[in-house]
PDB file of C-alpha atoms in Angstrom:
ATOM      1  CA  MET A   1       0.703  13.481  -1.214  1.00 35.00           C
ATOM      2  CA  LEU A   2       1.454  10.794   1.351  1.00 37.00           C
ATOM      3  CA  SER A   3      -2.119  10.196   2.448  1.00 37.00           C
ATOM      4  CA  ALA A   4      -3.217   9.716  -1.150  1.00 39.00           C
ATOM      5  CA  CYS A   5      -0.390   7.231  -1.729  1.00 44.00           C
ATOM      6  CA  VAL A   6      -1.288   5.247   1.391  1.00 46.00           C
ATOM      7  CA  PHE A   7      -4.935   5.076   0.477  1.00 48.00           C
ATOM      8  CA  LEU A   8      -4.002   4.147  -3.073  1.00 48.00           C
ATOM      9  CA  LEU A   9      -2.388   1.023  -1.636  1.00 56.00           C
ATOM     10  CA  LEU A  10      -5.386   0.366   0.619  1.00 55.00           C
ATOM     11  CA  PHE A  11      -7.607   0.871  -2.434  1.00 49.00           C
ATOM     12  CA  PHE A  12      -5.846  -1.981  -4.218  1.00 50.00           C
ATOM     13  CA  LEU A  13      -5.540  -4.099  -1.083  1.00 50.00           C
ATOM     14  CA  SER A  14      -9.241  -3.815  -0.534  1.00 45.00           C
ATOM     15  CA  SER A  15     -10.436  -5.198  -3.846  1.00 42.00           C
ATOM     16  CA  SER A  16     -13.444  -7.314  -3.058  1.00 41.00           C
ATOM     17  CA  ALA A  17     -14.115 -10.957  -3.736  1.00 42.00           C
ATOM     18  CA  THR A  18     -17.607 -10.625  -5.165  1.00 48.00           C
ATOM     19  CA  ALA A  19     -16.558 -12.996  -7.930  1.00 44.00           C
ATOM     20  CA  ASN A  20     -18.647 -14.529 -10.702  1.00 42.00           C
ATOM     21  CA  THR A  21     -17.060 -17.973 -10.319  1.00 40.00           C
ATOM     22  CA  GLN A  22     -18.188 -21.236  -8.810  1.00 43.00           C
ATOM     23  CA  GLN A  23     -17.061 -21.642  -5.224  1.00 46.00           C
ATOM     24  CA  ASP A  24     -16.315 -24.854  -3.385  1.00 45.00           C
ATOM     25  CA  GLU A  25     -19.244 -25.946  -1.232  1.00 49.00           C
ATOM     26  CA  GLN A  26     -17.049 -26.360   1.829  1.00 60.00           C
ATOM     27  CA  ALA A  27     -17.136 -23.653   4.478  1.00 78.00           C
ATOM     28  CA  LEU A  28     -14.421 -21.015   4.265  1.00 86.00           C
ATOM     29  CA  GLN A  29     -11.741 -20.548   6.907  1.00 87.00           C
ATOM     30  CA  ALA A  30     -13.110 -19.188  10.196  1.00 89.00           C
ATOM     31  CA  PRO A  31     -11.536 -15.862  11.242  1.00 92.00           C
ATOM     32  CA  HIS A  32      -9.365 -15.324  14.316  1.00 92.00           C
ATOM     33  CA  PRO A  33      -8.682 -12.017  16.105  1.00 95.00           C
ATOM     34  CA  PHE A  34      -5.206 -10.587  15.593  1.00 95.00           C
ATOM     35  CA  GLN A  35      -3.113  -7.451  15.570  1.00 95.00           C
ATOM     36  CA  ALA A  36      -0.341  -6.936  13.042  1.00 95.00           C
ATOM     37  CA  GLN A  37       2.037  -4.175  12.061  1.00 95.00           C
ATOM     38  CA  TYR A  38       3.285  -3.533   8.539  1.00 93.00           C
ATOM     39  CA  ARG A  39       6.084  -1.408   7.134  1.00 91.00           C
ATOM     40  CA  LEU A  40       4.857   0.611   4.169  1.00 86.00           C
ATOM     41  CA  GLU A  41       7.400   1.909   1.639  1.00 84.00           C
ATOM     42  CA  ILE A  42       6.113   4.308  -1.025  1.00 77.00           C
ATOM     43  CA  ARG A  43       8.286   5.459  -3.898  1.00 74.00           C
ATOM     44  CA  GLY A  44       9.296   9.069  -3.278  1.00 69.00           C
ATOM     45  CA  TRP A  45       7.906   9.260   0.272  1.00 69.00           C
ATOM     46  CA  PRO A  46       9.161   8.377   3.765  1.00 68.00           C
ATOM     47  CA  GLY A  47       8.144   4.979   5.091  1.00 76.00           C
ATOM     48  CA  ALA A  48       5.216   4.517   7.474  1.00 81.00           C
ATOM     49  CA  THR A  49       3.955   1.913   9.943  1.00 88.00           C
ATOM     50  CA  ILE A  50       0.414   0.557   9.527  1.00 90.00           C
ATOM     51  CA  THR A  51      -1.338  -1.140  12.439  1.00 92.00           C
ATOM     52  CA  HIS A  52      -4.016  -3.639  11.443  1.00 93.00           C
ATOM     53  CA  THR A  53      -6.434  -5.121  13.990  1.00 94.00           C
ATOM     54  CA  LEU A  54      -9.163  -7.688  13.404  1.00 95.00           C
ATOM     55  CA  SER A  55     -11.423  -8.144  16.423  1.00 94.00           C
ATOM     56  CA  ASN A  56     -14.662  -9.949  17.191  1.00 93.00           C
ATOM     57  CA  GLU A  57     -17.552  -7.855  18.537  1.00 92.00           C
ATOM     58  CA  GLY A  58     -20.124 -10.543  19.171  1.00 90.00           C
ATOM     59  CA  LEU A  59     -22.360 -10.782  16.116  1.00 92.00           C
ATOM     60  CA  HIS A  60     -19.912  -8.998  13.820  1.00 94.00           C
ATOM     61  CA  TRP A  61     -16.223  -8.325  13.198  1.00 96.00           C
ATOM     62  CA  LEU A  62     -14.212  -5.101  13.120  1.00 95.00           C
ATOM     63  CA  SER A  63     -11.236  -4.534  10.810  1.00 94.00           C
ATOM     64  CA  ASP A  64      -9.178  -1.428  11.579  1.00 93.00           C
ATOM     65  CA  MET A  65      -6.140  -0.101   9.685  1.00 90.00           C
ATOM     66  CA  ASN A  66      -4.367   3.099  10.730  1.00 88.00           C
ATOM     67  CA  PHE A  67      -1.080   4.852  10.098  1.00 82.00           C
ATOM     68  CA  SER A  68       0.659   7.972  11.337  1.00 75.00           C
ATOM     69  CA  VAL A  69       3.857   9.750  10.261  1.00 71.00           C
ATOM     70  CA  ALA A  70       5.194  13.234  10.940  1.00 67.00           C
ATOM     71  CA  VAL A  71       2.952  15.041   8.450  1.00 72.00           C
ATOM     72  CA  ALA A  72       0.064  12.667   7.847  1.00 73.00           C
ATOM     73  CA  ARG A  73      -2.288  10.155   9.406  1.00 78.00           C
ATOM     74  CA  GLY A  74      -5.101   7.957   8.191  1.00 82.00           C
ATOM     75  CA  GLU A  75      -7.531   5.278   9.328  1.00 88.00           C
ATOM     76  CA  GLU A  76     -10.070   2.883   7.835  1.00 90.00           C
ATOM     77  CA  ARG A  77     -12.553   0.853   9.884  1.00 93.00           C
ATOM     78  CA  SER A  78     -15.149  -1.677   8.763  1.00 94.00           C
ATOM     79  CA  ARG A  79     -17.771  -3.597  10.674  1.00 95.00           C
ATOM     80  CA  PHE A  80     -19.042  -6.667   8.863  1.00 95.00           C
ATOM     81  CA  SER A  81     -20.822  -9.948   9.500  1.00 95.00           C
ATOM     82  CA  ILE A  82     -19.955 -13.347   8.052  1.00 93.00           C
ATOM     83  CA  ASP A  83     -21.340 -16.828   7.619  1.00 90.00           C
ATOM     84  CA  ASP A  84     -19.699 -19.964   6.260  1.00 86.00           C
ATOM     85  CA  SER A  85     -19.308 -18.567   2.751  1.00 86.00           C
ATOM     86  CA  THR A  86     -20.165 -14.847   2.595  1.00 89.00           C
ATOM     87  CA  THR A  87     -19.242 -11.475   4.061  1.00 93.00           C
ATOM     88  CA  ARG A  88     -21.670  -8.558   4.495  1.00 94.00           C
ATOM     89  CA  SER A  89     -20.628  -4.956   5.142  1.00 94.00           C
ATOM     90  CA  LEU A  90     -22.441  -3.153   7.963  1.00 95.00           C
ATOM     91  CA  LEU A  91     -20.576   0.136   8.493  1.00 95.00           C
ATOM     92  CA  TYR A  92     -17.431   1.715   7.034  1.00 93.00           C
ATOM     93  CA  ASN A  93     -15.467   4.772   8.190  1.00 92.00           C
ATOM     94  CA  SER A  94     -12.301   6.352   6.838  1.00 89.00           C
ATOM     95  CA  SER A  95     -10.362   9.537   7.531  1.00 87.00           C
ATOM     96  CA  TYR A  96      -7.060  11.103   6.575  1.00 82.00           C
ATOM     97  CA  SER A  97      -5.124  14.254   7.324  1.00 78.00           C
ATOM     98  CA  LEU A  98      -2.059  15.851   5.721  1.00 75.00           C
ATOM     99  CA  LEU A  99      -0.477  18.847   7.465  1.00 74.00           C
ATOM    100  CA  GLY A 100      -3.669  19.208   9.489  1.00 74.00           C
ATOM    101  CA  VAL A 101      -5.982  19.253   6.464  1.00 79.00           C
ATOM    102  CA  GLY A 102      -8.058  16.219   5.581  1.00 79.00           C
ATOM    103  CA  ASP A 103     -11.483  14.658   5.299  1.00 84.00           C
ATOM    104  CA  SER A 104     -13.580  11.781   6.617  1.00 87.00           C
ATOM    105  CA  TYR A 105     -16.144   9.431   5.078  1.00 89.00           C
ATOM    106  CA  GLN A 106     -18.823   7.057   6.336  1.00 92.00           C
ATOM    107  CA  LEU A 107     -20.815   4.420   4.478  1.00 92.00           C
ATOM    108  CA  ASN A 108     -23.815   2.695   6.023  1.00 93.00           C
ATOM    109  CA  GLU A 109     -24.990  -0.746   4.972  1.00 93.00           C
ATOM    110  CA  SER A 110     -27.492   0.783   2.532  1.00 91.00           C
ATOM    111  CA  ASP A 111     -24.665   2.691   0.810  1.00 90.00           C
ATOM    112  CA  ILE A 112     -22.628  -0.446   0.051  1.00 91.00           C
ATOM    113  CA  GLY A 113     -23.857  -2.472  -2.902  1.00 86.00           C
ATOM    114  CA  SER A 114     -21.096  -5.102  -2.741  1.00 88.00           C
ATOM    115  CA  LEU A 115     -18.473  -4.742   0.017  1.00 90.00           C
ATOM    116  CA  ASP A 116     -16.501  -1.855   1.435  1.00 90.00           C
ATOM    117  CA  ARG A 117     -12.758  -2.121   0.921  1.00 86.00           C
ATOM    118  CA  GLN A 118     -11.803  -3.269   4.428  1.00 88.00           C
ATOM    119  CA  ALA A 119     -14.434  -6.010   4.478  1.00 91.00           C
ATOM    120  CA  ALA A 120     -13.416  -6.822   0.914  1.00 88.00           C
ATOM    121  CA  LEU A 121      -9.780  -7.310   1.919  1.00 88.00           C
ATOM    122  CA  PHE A 122     -10.903  -9.822   4.528  1.00 92.00           C
ATOM    123  CA  ASP A 123     -13.279 -11.538   2.110  1.00 92.00           C
ATOM    124  CA  LEU A 124     -10.701 -11.851  -0.661  1.00 91.00           C
ATOM    125  CA  SER A 125      -8.114 -13.393   1.648  1.00 92.00           C
ATOM    126  CA  ARG A 126     -10.712 -15.840   2.970  1.00 91.00           C
ATOM    127  CA  ARG A 127     -11.957 -17.143  -0.378  1.00 88.00           C
ATOM    128  CA  ALA A 128      -8.770 -16.960  -2.487  1.00 88.00           C
ATOM    129  CA  GLY A 129      -7.907 -20.472  -3.614  1.00 82.00           C
ATOM    130  CA  HIS A 130     -11.501 -21.713  -3.299  1.00 84.00           C
ATOM    131  CA  GLU A 131     -12.366 -20.454  -6.768  1.00 80.00           C
ATOM    132  CA  GLY A 132     -10.862 -21.327 -10.135  1.00 83.00           C
ATOM    133  CA  CYS A 133      -9.220 -17.931 -10.701  1.00 89.00           C
ATOM    134  CA  THR A 134      -6.161 -18.325 -12.943  1.00 90.00           C
ATOM    135  CA  VAL A 135      -4.000 -15.993 -15.016  1.00 90.00           C
ATOM    136  CA  ASN A 136      -5.793 -17.226 -18.148  1.00 90.00           C
ATOM    137  CA  ALA A 137      -9.243 -17.064 -16.534  1.00 90.00           C
ATOM    138  CA  PRO A 138      -9.196 -14.381 -13.828  1.00 90.00           C
ATOM    139  CA  CYS A 139     -12.218 -13.709 -11.636  1.00 89.00           C
ATOM    140  CA  ASP A 140     -14.194 -10.477 -11.880  1.00 83.00           C
ATOM    141  CA  ILE A 141     -14.474  -8.682  -8.560  1.00 81.00           C
ATOM    142  CA  GLU A 142     -16.405  -5.655  -7.316  1.00 83.00           C
ATOM    143  CA  PHE A 143     -16.209  -3.306  -4.340  1.00 84.00           C
ATOM    144  CA  VAL A 144     -17.017   0.270  -3.369  1.00 85.00           C
ATOM    145  CA  ASP A 145     -14.392   2.894  -2.628  1.00 82.00           C
ATOM    146  CA  HIS A 146     -14.413   5.228   0.372  1.00 82.00           C
ATOM    147  CA  ARG A 147     -17.058   7.409  -1.298  1.00 84.00           C
ATOM    148  CA  GLY A 148     -19.333   4.464  -2.127  1.00 85.00           C
ATOM    149  CA  ARG A 149     -18.498   4.416  -5.851  1.00 85.00           C
ATOM    150  CA  ASP A 150     -18.474   1.038  -7.596  1.00 82.00           C
ATOM    151  CA  GLU A 151     -15.121  -0.312  -8.756  1.00 79.00           C
ATOM    152  CA  HIS A 152     -14.374  -3.370 -10.897  1.00 80.00           C
ATOM    153  CA  PHE A 153     -11.158  -5.390 -10.996  1.00 83.00           C
ATOM    154  CA  GLN A 154      -9.943  -8.931 -11.624  1.00 87.00           C
ATOM    155  CA  TYR A 155      -7.747 -11.325  -9.680  1.00 91.00           C
ATOM    156  CA  TYR A 156      -6.093 -14.701  -9.967  1.00 92.00           C
ATOM    157  CA  VAL A 157      -4.302 -17.028  -7.557  1.00 93.00           C
ATOM    158  CA  ASN A 158      -0.668 -18.043  -7.995  1.00 92.00           C
ATOM    159  CA  ALA A 159       0.997 -21.212  -6.751  1.00 91.00           C
ATOM    160  CA  PRO A 160       1.402 -21.230  -2.942  1.00 89.00           C
ATOM    161  CA  ALA A 161       4.849 -20.503  -1.551  1.00 93.00           C
ATOM    162  CA  THR A 162       6.777 -20.001   1.672  1.00 96.00           C
ATOM    163  CA  ILE A 163       7.872 -16.399   2.146  1.00 95.00           C
ATOM    164  CA  SER A 164      10.076 -14.620   4.691  1.00 96.00           C
ATOM    165  CA  VAL A 165       9.131 -11.233   6.153  1.00 96.00           C
ATOM    166  CA  PRO A 166      10.495  -9.394   9.204  1.00 96.00           C
ATOM    167  CA  ALA A 167       7.811 -11.057  11.378  1.00 96.00           C
ATOM    168  CA  GLY A 168       8.963 -14.583  10.374  1.00 95.00           C
ATOM    169  CA  GLU A 169       8.568 -17.276   7.742  1.00 95.00           C
ATOM    170  CA  PHE A 170       5.067 -18.261   6.620  1.00 96.00           C
ATOM    171  CA  GLU A 171       3.182 -20.271   4.044  1.00 95.00           C
ATOM    172  CA  ALA A 172       1.381 -17.819   1.766  1.00 96.00           C
ATOM    173  CA  THR A 173      -1.679 -17.671  -0.453  1.00 94.00           C
ATOM    174  CA  ARG A 174      -0.479 -15.525  -3.364  1.00 95.00           C
ATOM    175  CA  VAL A 175      -3.039 -13.340  -5.148  1.00 93.00           C
ATOM    176  CA  THR A 176      -2.533 -10.950  -8.067  1.00 92.00           C
ATOM    177  CA  LEU A 177      -4.975  -8.068  -8.613  1.00 88.00           C
ATOM    178  CA  ILE A 178      -5.175  -6.404 -12.006  1.00 85.00           C
ATOM    179  CA  ASP A 179      -6.877  -3.279 -13.317  1.00 77.00           C
ATOM    180  CA  ARG A 180      -8.671  -4.174 -16.540  1.00 74.00           C
ATOM    181  CA  GLU A 181      -8.401  -0.585 -17.792  1.00 77.00           C
ATOM    182  CA  LYS A 182      -4.705  -0.221 -16.849  1.00 79.00           C
ATOM    183  CA  PRO A 183      -2.970  -3.536 -17.631  1.00 77.00           C
ATOM    184  CA  ASP A 184       0.468  -2.064 -16.842  1.00 81.00           C
ATOM    185  CA  ARG A 185      -0.494  -1.973 -13.137  1.00 81.00           C
ATOM    186  CA  HIS A 186      -0.934  -4.883 -10.769  1.00 84.00           C
ATOM    187  CA  LEU A 187      -0.708  -5.748  -7.113  1.00 86.00           C
ATOM    188  CA  GLN A 188       0.694  -8.977  -5.693  1.00 90.00           C
ATOM    189  CA  ILE A 189      -0.635  -9.788  -2.197  1.00 92.00           C
ATOM    190  CA  ASN A 190       0.574 -12.632  -0.016  1.00 95.00           C
ATOM    191  CA  PHE A 191      -2.060 -13.645   2.542  1.00 95.00           C
ATOM    192  CA  HIS A 192      -1.721 -15.998   5.486  1.00 95.00           C
ATOM    193  CA  PRO A 193      -3.907 -19.013   4.571  1.00 92.00           C
ATOM    194  CA  ASN A 194      -5.103 -19.648   8.143  1.00 92.00           C
ATOM    195  CA  TRP A 195      -5.701 -16.072   9.330  1.00 94.00           C
ATOM    196  CA  PRO A 196      -8.292 -14.347   7.096  1.00 94.00           C
ATOM    197  CA  GLY A 197      -7.440 -10.690   6.576  1.00 93.00           C
ATOM    198  CA  LEU A 198      -3.782 -11.051   7.533  1.00 95.00           C
ATOM    199  CA  ILE A 199      -1.380  -9.700   4.912  1.00 94.00           C
ATOM    200  CA  LEU A 200       2.169 -11.067   4.900  1.00 96.00           C
ATOM    201  CA  SER A 201       3.400  -8.762   2.146  1.00 95.00           C
ATOM    202  CA  ALA A 202       2.160  -6.793  -0.844  1.00 92.00           C
ATOM    203  CA  GLU A 203       3.819  -5.136  -3.816  1.00 90.00           C
ATOM    204  CA  TYR A 204       2.240  -2.659  -6.223  1.00 87.00           C
ATOM    205  CA  GLN A 205       3.918  -2.243  -9.607  1.00 85.00           C
ATOM    206  CA  LYS A 206       3.342   0.257 -12.385  1.00 82.00           C
ATOM    207  CA  GLU A 207       4.999  -0.150 -15.784  1.00 78.00           C
ATOM    208  CA  GLY A 208       7.237  -2.845 -14.334  1.00 78.00           C
ATOM    209  CA  ARG A 209       8.546  -0.683 -11.476  1.00 80.00           C
ATOM    210  CA  ARG A 210       7.770  -1.151  -7.794  1.00 81.00           C
ATOM    211  CA  GLN A 211       5.781   1.806  -6.494  1.00 80.00           C
ATOM    212  CA  THR A 212       4.674   0.563  -3.082  1.00 85.00           C
ATOM    213  CA  TYR A 213       5.804  -2.273  -0.860  1.00 88.00           C
ATOM    214  CA  LEU A 214       4.213  -3.574   2.349  1.00 91.00           C
ATOM    215  CA  THR A 215       5.723  -6.176   4.720  1.00 95.00           C
ATOM    216  CA  MET A 216       4.491  -7.563   8.030  1.00 96.00           C
ATOM    217  CA  THR A 217       6.877  -6.688  10.849  1.00 96.00           C
ATOM    218  CA  GLN A 218       4.913  -7.879  13.906  1.00 96.00           C
ATOM    219  CA  PHE A 219       2.103 -10.371  14.486  1.00 95.00           C
ATOM    220  CA  ASN A 220       0.096 -10.883  17.654  1.00 93.00           C
ATOM    221  CA  PRO A 221      -2.436 -13.760  17.269  1.00 88.00           C
ATOM    222  CA  ALA A 222      -4.355 -12.610  20.335  1.00 70.00           C
ATOM    223  CA  GLY A 223      -4.791  -9.112  18.945  1.00 50.00           C
ATOM    224  CA  GLY A 224      -5.588  -7.554  22.294  1.00 46.00           C
ATOM    225  CA  ASN A 225      -9.349  -7.953  21.703  1.00 43.00           C
ATOM    226  CA  ALA A 226      -9.594 -11.734  21.497  1.00 37.00           C
ATOM    227  CA  PRO A 227     -12.813 -13.148  23.041  1.00 34.00           C
TER     228      PRO A 227
END
């Protein structure tokens, strides 16, 4: 169903950067509030628009992703705190509905052993390129899914590139996520290097075929909630 497909993409997008690699001692990129819209294309389903907002709430940050189409809707929200080199999940909420039937989930800080998947998306984009994660030596990463269950993946960083999306042309930090148990599946994410959490595009492939594709269509640096 559509909601499951959307959250499958968010599941991969949210793979955390709790990596067992050595990190540069320099501070990571400071976040900036923004609002972005993405076009989500899922094989066999109608396209959807995802709105993604990152806002500052004083001592912590809020990442919110939501979508709505004719028969389905969904939302994920994460509150997290950061310092120069780490991210810490504080509260996570998610909900979905298909044809009026759905469910909702909440994880408190004590339920999250590593990072929730929204905070993890932010964290991965922030630290990618600061660790020696290559195709021959990928980094191990951990996160919890919407039910609080531990998940384990790997990632590596590709050479930077300039990419064009409907919202414009941008330099990109290119990250590939791989499932160690399902090597025929991977996700390529292009992050903006100066806006932690901001996705430029993403493509999920299974057995060499594109299953899901995400592109940024609008970008508002102020985000509507800028301090």
